[in-house]
Amino acid sequence: MQPTLLRCSRSAWKGPFFVAFPNLREAAESNIPIFTRARSCTILPPFVGVRFQVHNGKSFVPVIVTPEMVGHKLGEFSPTRRRGKMLEPVSATRPTQKKKPGRV
């Protein structure tokens, strides 16, 4: 894999950052997920078809590597933040209170 200047956040002469997973071949053959906290690891072509469990800070998120993911980072596919819920307007959830006469 040749590093491109568009996707590399590192210098091109350094090459992509990756972690050497010692049990990669066994995990690909037996379909066992690899648990990792290396979110900054670049996905390489030998990782295609391997199941990873990427840590998002609280739990491990399952990630199955496809050919379109090559060149990206593992952390891009395990979100660390939850999406905010759409809140209803305050007037719809709370009944309106009547002001008492004579009080300011």
Coordinates of C-alpha atoms in Angstrom, one line a residue:
M1 CA 0.0 0.0 0.0
Q2 CA 1.4 3.3 -1.0
P3 CA 0.6 6.1 1.4
T4 CA -1.1 9.1 -0.2
L5 CA -0.7 12.6 0.9
L6 CA -4.4 13.2 1.1
R7 CA -5.2 10.5 3.7
C8 CA -1.9 10.6 5.7
S9 CA -1.7 12.8 8.7
R10 CA 1.9 11.8 9.0
S11 CA 4.8 12.5 6.7
A12 CA 4.7 10.4 3.5
W13 CA 8.2 9.1 4.1
K14 CA 7.2 7.7 7.5
G15 CA 4.5 5.5 6.1
P16 CA 1.2 4.6 7.8
F17 CA 1.1 3.9 11.5
F18 CA -0.1 0.4 12.4
V19 CA 0.1 -2.1 15.2
A20 CA 1.4 -5.6 14.6
F21 CA -1.3 -8.0 15.8
P22 CA 0.4 -11.3 16.5
N23 CA -2.8 -13.4 16.2
L24 CA -4.1 -11.8 13.0
R25 CA -3.9 -14.9 10.8
E26 CA -5.6 -17.1 13.4
A27 CA -8.3 -14.5 13.9
A28 CA -9.0 -14.3 10.2
E29 CA -9.3 -18.1 9.9
S30 CA -11.3 -18.8 13.0
N31 CA -13.5 -15.6 12.9
I32 CA -12.4 -14.7 16.5
P33 CA -12.5 -10.9 17.1
I34 CA -9.3 -9.1 18.1
F35 CA -9.7 -6.8 21.1
T36 CA -7.7 -3.6 20.7
R37 CA -7.4 -0.1 22.2
A38 CA -5.2 1.1 19.3
R39 CA -7.7 3.5 17.7
S40 CA -5.0 5.2 15.7
C41 CA -3.9 2.1 13.9
T42 CA -4.3 2.4 10.1
I43 CA -6.3 -0.4 8.4
L44 CA -4.0 -2.3 6.0
P45 CA -5.1 -4.7 3.2
P46 CA -4.3 -7.9 5.3
F47 CA -6.9 -6.7 7.8
V48 CA -9.8 -7.1 5.3
G49 CA -12.3 -9.7 6.6
V50 CA -11.0 -9.6 10.2
R51 CA -13.3 -8.8 13.1
F52 CA -12.0 -6.2 15.6
Q53 CA -13.4 -5.1 18.9
V54 CA -12.3 -1.4 19.1
H55 CA -12.4 0.3 22.5
N56 CA -14.4 3.6 22.5
G57 CA -13.4 4.7 26.0
K58 CA -16.2 2.8 27.8
S59 CA -16.8 -0.5 25.9
F60 CA -15.6 -2.4 22.9
V61 CA -17.5 -1.8 19.6
P62 CA -17.5 -4.5 16.9
V63 CA -15.9 -3.6 13.6
I64 CA -15.7 -5.9 10.6
V65 CA -13.1 -4.6 8.1
T66 CA -14.2 -4.3 4.5
P67 CA -12.1 -3.3 1.5
E68 CA -13.5 0.3 1.5
M69 CA -12.0 0.8 5.0
V70 CA -8.4 0.3 3.9
G71 CA -6.3 3.5 4.6
H72 CA -8.6 4.7 7.4
K73 CA -8.1 4.4 11.1
L74 CA -9.8 1.9 13.4
G75 CA -11.1 4.6 15.6
E76 CA -13.2 6.2 12.8
F77 CA -15.6 3.2 13.0
S78 CA -16.2 3.2 16.8
P79 CA -17.9 6.4 17.9
T80 CA -16.9 7.8 21.3
R81 CA -19.9 10.1 21.8
R82 CA -23.6 9.4 21.8
R83 CA -26.0 11.3 19.6
G84 CA -28.1 13.9 21.3
K85 CA -31.8 13.3 21.6
M86 CA -34.2 15.7 20.0
L87 CA -35.9 17.5 22.9
E88 CA -39.5 18.7 22.7
P89 CA -40.3 22.3 23.3
V90 CA -40.7 23.3 26.9
S91 CA -44.3 24.5 26.4
A92 CA -45.3 21.1 25.1
T93 CA -43.9 19.1 28.0
R94 CA -44.9 21.4 30.9
P95 CA -48.4 22.8 31.6
T96 CA -48.6 26.6 31.8
Q97 CA -48.8 28.0 35.2
K98 CA -51.3 30.8 35.9
K99 CA -50.1 33.9 37.7
K100 CA -51.9 34.6 41.0
P101 CA -53.5 38.0 41.0
G102 CA -52.1 40.6 43.4
R103 CA -48.6 39.3 43.4
V104 CA -45.8 40.8 41.4

